PDB file of C-alpha atoms in Angstrom:
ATOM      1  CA  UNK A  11      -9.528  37.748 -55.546  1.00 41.00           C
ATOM      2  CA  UNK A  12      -6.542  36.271 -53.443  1.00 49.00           C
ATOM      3  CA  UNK A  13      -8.245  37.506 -50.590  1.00 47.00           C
ATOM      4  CA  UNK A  14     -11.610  35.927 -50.863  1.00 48.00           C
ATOM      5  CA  UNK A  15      -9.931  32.733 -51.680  1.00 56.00           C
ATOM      6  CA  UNK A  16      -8.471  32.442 -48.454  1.00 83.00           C
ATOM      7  CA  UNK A  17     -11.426  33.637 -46.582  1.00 88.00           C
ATOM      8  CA  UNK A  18     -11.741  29.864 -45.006  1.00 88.00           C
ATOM      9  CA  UNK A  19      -8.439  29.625 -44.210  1.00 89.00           C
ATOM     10  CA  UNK A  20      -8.983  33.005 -42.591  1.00 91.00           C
ATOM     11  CA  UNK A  21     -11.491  31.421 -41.044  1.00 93.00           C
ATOM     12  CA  UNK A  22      -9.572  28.215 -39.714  1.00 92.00           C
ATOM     13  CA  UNK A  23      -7.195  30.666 -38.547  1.00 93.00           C
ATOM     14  CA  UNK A  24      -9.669  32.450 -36.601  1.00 93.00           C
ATOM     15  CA  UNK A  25     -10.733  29.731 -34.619  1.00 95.00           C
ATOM     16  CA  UNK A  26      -7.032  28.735 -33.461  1.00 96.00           C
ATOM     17  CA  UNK A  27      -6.417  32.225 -32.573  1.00 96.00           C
ATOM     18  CA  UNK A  28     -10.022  32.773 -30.016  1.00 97.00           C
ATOM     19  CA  UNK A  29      -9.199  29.769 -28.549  1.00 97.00           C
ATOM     20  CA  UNK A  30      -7.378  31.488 -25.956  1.00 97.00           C
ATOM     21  CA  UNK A  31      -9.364  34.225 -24.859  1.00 98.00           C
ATOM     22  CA  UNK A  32     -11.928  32.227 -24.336  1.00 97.00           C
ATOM     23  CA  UNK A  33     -10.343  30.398 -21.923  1.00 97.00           C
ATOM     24  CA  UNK A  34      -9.226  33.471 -19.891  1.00 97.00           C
ATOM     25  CA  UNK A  35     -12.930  34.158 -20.439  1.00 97.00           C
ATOM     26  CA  UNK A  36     -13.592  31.203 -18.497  1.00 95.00           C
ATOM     27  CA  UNK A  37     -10.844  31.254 -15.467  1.00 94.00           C
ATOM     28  CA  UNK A  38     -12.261  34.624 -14.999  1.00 94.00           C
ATOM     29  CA  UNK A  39     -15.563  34.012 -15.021  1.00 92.00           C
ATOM     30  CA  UNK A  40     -16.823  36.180 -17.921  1.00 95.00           C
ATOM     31  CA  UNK A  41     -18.920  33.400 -19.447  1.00 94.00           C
ATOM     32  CA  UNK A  42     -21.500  34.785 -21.263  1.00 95.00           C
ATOM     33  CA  UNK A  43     -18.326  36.604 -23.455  1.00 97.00           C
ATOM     34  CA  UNK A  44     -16.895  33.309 -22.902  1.00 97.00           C
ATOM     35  CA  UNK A  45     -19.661  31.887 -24.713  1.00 97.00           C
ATOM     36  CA  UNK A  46     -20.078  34.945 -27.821  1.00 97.00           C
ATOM     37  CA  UNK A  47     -16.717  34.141 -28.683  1.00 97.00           C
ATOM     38  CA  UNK A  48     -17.043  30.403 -28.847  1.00 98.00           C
ATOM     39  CA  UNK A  49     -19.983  31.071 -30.923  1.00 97.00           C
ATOM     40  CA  UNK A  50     -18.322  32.719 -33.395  1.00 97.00           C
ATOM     41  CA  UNK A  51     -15.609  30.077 -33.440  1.00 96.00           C
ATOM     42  CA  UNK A  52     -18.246  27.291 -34.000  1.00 96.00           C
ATOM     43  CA  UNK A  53     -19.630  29.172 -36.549  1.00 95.00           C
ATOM     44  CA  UNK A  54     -16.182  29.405 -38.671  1.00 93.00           C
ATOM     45  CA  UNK A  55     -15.841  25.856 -38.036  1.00 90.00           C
ATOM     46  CA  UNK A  56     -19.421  25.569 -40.344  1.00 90.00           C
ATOM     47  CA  UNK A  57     -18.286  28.745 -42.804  1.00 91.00           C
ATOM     48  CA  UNK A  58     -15.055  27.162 -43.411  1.00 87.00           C
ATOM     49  CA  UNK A  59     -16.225  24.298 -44.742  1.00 82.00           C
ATOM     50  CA  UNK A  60     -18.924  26.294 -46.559  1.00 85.00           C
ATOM     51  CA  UNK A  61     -17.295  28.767 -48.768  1.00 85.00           C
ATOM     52  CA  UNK A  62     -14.326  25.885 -49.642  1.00 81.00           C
ATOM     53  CA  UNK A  63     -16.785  23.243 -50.818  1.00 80.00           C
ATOM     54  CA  UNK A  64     -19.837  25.699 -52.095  1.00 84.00           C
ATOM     55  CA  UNK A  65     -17.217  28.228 -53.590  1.00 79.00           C
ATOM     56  CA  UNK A  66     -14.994  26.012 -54.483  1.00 79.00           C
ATOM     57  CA  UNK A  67     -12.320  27.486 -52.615  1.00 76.00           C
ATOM     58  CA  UNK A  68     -10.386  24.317 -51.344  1.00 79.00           C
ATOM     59  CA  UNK A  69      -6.891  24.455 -51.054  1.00 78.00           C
ATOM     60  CA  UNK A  70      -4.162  21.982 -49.316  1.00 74.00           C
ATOM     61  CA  UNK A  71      -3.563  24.586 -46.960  1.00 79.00           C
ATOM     62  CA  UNK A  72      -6.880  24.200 -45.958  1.00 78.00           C
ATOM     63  CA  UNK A  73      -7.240  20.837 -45.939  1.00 77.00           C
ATOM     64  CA  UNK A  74      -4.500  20.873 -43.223  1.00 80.00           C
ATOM     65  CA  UNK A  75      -5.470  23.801 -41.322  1.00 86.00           C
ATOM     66  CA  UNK A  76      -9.546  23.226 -41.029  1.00 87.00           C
ATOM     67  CA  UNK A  77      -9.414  19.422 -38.743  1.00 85.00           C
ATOM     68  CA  UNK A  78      -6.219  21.175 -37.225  1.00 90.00           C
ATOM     69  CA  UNK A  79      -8.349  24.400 -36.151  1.00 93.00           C
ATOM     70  CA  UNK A  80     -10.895  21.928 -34.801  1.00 92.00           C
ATOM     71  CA  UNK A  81      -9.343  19.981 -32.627  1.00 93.00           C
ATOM     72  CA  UNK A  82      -7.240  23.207 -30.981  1.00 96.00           C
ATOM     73  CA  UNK A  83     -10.067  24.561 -30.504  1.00 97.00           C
ATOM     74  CA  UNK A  84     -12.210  21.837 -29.048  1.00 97.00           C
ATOM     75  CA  UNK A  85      -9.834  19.703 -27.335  1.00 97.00           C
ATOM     76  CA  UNK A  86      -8.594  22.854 -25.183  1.00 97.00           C
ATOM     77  CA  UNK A  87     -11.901  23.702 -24.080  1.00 98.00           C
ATOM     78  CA  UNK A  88     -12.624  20.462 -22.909  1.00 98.00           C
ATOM     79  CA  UNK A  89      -9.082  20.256 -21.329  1.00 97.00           C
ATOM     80  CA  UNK A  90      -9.362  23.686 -19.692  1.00 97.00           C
ATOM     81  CA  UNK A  91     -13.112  22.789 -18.632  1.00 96.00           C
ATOM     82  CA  UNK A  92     -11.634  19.471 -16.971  1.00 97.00           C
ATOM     83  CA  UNK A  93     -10.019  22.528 -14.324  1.00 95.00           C
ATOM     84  CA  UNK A  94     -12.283  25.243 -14.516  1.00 93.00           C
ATOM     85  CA  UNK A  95     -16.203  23.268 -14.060  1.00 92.00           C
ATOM     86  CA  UNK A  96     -14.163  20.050 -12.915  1.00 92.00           C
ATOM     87  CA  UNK A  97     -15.981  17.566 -16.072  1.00 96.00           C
ATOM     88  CA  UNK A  98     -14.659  14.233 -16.144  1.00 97.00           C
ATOM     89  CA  UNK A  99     -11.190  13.934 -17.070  1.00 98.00           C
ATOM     90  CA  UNK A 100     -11.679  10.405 -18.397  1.00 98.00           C
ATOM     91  CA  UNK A 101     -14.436  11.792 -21.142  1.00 98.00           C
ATOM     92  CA  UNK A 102     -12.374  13.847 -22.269  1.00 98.00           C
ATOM     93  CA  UNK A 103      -9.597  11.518 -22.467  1.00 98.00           C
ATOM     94  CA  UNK A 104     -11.989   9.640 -24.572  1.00 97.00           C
ATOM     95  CA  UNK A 105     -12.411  12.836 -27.289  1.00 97.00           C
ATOM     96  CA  UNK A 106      -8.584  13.174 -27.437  1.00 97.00           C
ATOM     97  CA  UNK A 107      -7.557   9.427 -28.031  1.00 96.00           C
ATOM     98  CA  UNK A 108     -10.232   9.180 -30.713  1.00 94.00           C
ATOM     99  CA  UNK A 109      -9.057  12.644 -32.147  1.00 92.00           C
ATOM    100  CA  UNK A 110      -5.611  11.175 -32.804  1.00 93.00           C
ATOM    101  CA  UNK A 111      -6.763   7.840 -33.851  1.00 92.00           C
ATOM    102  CA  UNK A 112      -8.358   9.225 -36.694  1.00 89.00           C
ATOM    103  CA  UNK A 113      -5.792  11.784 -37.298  1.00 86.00           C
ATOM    104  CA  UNK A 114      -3.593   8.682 -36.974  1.00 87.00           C
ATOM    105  CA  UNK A 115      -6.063   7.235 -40.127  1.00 86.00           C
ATOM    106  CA  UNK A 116      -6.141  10.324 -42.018  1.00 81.00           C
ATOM    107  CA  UNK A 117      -2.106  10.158 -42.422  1.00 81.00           C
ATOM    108  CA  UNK A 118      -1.581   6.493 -43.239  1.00 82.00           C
ATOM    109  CA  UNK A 119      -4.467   7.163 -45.733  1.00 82.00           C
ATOM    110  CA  UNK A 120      -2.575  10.153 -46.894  1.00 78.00           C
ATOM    111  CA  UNK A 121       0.271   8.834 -47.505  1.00 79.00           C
ATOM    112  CA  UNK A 122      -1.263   6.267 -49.623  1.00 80.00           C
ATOM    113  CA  UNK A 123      -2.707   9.182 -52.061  1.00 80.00           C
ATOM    114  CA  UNK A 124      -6.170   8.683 -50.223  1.00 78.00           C
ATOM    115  CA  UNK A 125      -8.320  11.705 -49.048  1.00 72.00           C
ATOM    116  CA  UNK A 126     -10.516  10.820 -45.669  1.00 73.00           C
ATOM    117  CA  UNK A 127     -13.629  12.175 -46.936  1.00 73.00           C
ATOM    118  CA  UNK A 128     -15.470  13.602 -43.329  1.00 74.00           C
ATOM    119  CA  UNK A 129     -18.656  11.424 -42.834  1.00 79.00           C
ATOM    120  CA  UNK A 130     -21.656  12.548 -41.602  1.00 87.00           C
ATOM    121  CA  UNK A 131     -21.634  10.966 -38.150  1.00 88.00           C
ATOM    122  CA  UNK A 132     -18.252  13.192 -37.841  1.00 85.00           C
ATOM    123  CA  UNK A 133     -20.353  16.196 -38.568  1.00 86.00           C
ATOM    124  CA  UNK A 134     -23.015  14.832 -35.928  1.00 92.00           C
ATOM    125  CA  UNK A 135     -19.840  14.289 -33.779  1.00 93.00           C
ATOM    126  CA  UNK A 136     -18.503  18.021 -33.908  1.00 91.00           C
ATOM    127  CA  UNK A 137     -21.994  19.488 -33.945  1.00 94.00           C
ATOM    128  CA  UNK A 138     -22.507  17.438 -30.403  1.00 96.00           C
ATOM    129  CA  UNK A 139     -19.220  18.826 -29.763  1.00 97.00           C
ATOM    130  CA  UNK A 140     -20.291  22.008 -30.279  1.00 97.00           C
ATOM    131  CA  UNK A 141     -23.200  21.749 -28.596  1.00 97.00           C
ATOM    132  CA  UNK A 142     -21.985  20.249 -25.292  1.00 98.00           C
ATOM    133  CA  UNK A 143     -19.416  23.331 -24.749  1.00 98.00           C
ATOM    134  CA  UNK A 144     -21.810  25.973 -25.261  1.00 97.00           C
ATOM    135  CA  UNK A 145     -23.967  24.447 -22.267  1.00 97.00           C
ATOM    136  CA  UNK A 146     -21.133  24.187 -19.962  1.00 97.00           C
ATOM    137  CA  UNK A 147     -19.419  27.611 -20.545  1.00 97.00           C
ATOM    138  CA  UNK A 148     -22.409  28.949 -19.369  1.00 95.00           C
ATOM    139  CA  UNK A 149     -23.164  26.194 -16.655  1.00 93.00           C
ATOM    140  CA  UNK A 150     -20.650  27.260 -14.590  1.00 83.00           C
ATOM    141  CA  UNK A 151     -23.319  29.835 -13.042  1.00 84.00           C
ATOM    142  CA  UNK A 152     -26.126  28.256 -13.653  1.00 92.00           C
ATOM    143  CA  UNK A 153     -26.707  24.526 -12.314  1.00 94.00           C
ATOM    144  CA  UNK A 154     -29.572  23.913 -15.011  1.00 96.00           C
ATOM    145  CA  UNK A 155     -27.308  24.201 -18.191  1.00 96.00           C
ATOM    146  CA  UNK A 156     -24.325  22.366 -16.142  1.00 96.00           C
ATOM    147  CA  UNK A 157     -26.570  19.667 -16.106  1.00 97.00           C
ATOM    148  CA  UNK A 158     -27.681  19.689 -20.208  1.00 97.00           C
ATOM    149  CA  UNK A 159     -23.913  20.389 -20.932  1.00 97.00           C
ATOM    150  CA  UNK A 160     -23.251  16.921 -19.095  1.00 97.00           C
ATOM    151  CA  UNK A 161     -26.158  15.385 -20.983  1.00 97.00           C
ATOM    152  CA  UNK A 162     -24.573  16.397 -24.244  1.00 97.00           C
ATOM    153  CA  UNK A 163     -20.943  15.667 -23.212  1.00 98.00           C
ATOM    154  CA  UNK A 164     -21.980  11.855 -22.563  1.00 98.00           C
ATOM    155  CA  UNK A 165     -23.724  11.955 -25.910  1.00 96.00           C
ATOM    156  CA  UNK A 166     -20.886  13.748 -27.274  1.00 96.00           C
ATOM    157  CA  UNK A 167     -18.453  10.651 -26.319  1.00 97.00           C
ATOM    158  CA  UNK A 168     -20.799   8.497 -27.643  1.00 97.00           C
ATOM    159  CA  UNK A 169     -21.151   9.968 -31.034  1.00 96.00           C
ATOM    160  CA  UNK A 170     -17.041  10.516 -30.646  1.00 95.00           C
ATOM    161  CA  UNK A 171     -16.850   6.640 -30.423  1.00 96.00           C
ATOM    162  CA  UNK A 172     -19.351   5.754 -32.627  1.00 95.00           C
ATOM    163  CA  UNK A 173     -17.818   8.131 -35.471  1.00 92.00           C
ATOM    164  CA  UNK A 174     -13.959   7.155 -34.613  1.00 92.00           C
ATOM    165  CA  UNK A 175     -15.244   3.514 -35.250  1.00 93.00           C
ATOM    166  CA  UNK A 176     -17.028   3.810 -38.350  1.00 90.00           C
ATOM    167  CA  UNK A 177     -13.807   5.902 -39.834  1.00 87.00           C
ATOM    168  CA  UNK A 178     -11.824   2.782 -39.082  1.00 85.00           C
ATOM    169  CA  UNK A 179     -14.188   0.264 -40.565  1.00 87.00           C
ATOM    170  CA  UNK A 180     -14.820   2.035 -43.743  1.00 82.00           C
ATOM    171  CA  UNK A 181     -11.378   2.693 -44.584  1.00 82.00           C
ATOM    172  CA  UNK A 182     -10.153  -0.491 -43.138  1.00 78.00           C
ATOM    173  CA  UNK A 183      -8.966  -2.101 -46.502  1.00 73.00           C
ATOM    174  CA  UNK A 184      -7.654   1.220 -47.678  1.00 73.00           C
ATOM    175  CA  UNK A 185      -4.878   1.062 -44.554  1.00 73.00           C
ATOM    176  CA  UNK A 186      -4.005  -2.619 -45.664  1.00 75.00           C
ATOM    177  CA  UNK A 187      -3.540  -2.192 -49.144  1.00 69.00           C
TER     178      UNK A 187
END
């Protein structure tokens, strides 16, 4: 039974851990087992969250480790991707500072005894996310999904700053009481 209740951290774990490897996938242009293992990162991000809320198998540890297995794994894709398919630096820039502005909201929140419940244009944000990275690990060698990964990376800032917003005025009075 211990086991299976830390499947999701297992999970969270996961995702930190392939993070690597699929950047070597990338600077050595294996992208299509670039793109299996990313895969199976994105979907831990989703089974994560799935077996701790459906199976009620939420723990603190979790709670930490799930946004922190996130952003490893997303914001050093898109940094690595800045080198390897040369993407904008500044939209990524963009994804970082609103990463750690609402990291930034989570903690004052926190320490206030005040759980940042995720909101559902933060799930639209990872799922563009998500969806913008698979595109361009495989658009390095092939112009065509270059092109839709840099459709969905625009989008994906959008939906970044449209999320990181809405975080802040929701929970605006929370930080000020």
């Amino acid at each position: 039974m211990v086991v299976y209740k830390s499947i999701p951290n297992v999970l969270s774990i996961t995702r930190i851990i392939i993070t690597i490897p699929v950047i070597l996938l990338l600077e050595f242009h294996h992208n299509y087992t670039a793109l299996v293992l990313f895969l199976i990162g994105a979907i831990s991000d989703y089974l994560d969250g799935y077996l701790a809320r459906k199976k009620k198998l939420v723990s603190n540890l979790g709670k930490l480790l799930d946004p922190l297995a996130d952003k490893i794994f997303v914001i050093s894709l898109f940094v690595a991707m800045i080198k390897i398919i040369d993407i904008p630096y500044w939209l990524v820039l963009i994804i970082i500072f609103r990463e750690f502005a609402v990291t930034g909201l989570r903690a004052q929140l926190a320490a206030k005894n005040f759980i940042l419940p995720a909101l559902i244009q933060g799930k639209v944000k990872t799922f563009s996310q998500f969806i913008a990275l698979g595109f361009l690990i495989v658009g390095y060698q092939n112009k065509f999904f270059f092109e839709i990964g840099m459709i969905f990376l625009y989008i994906t800032v959008i939906t970044t700053l449209t999320s990181g917003i809405e975080y802040y005025i929701k929970y605006w009075k929370a930080i000020n009481e």
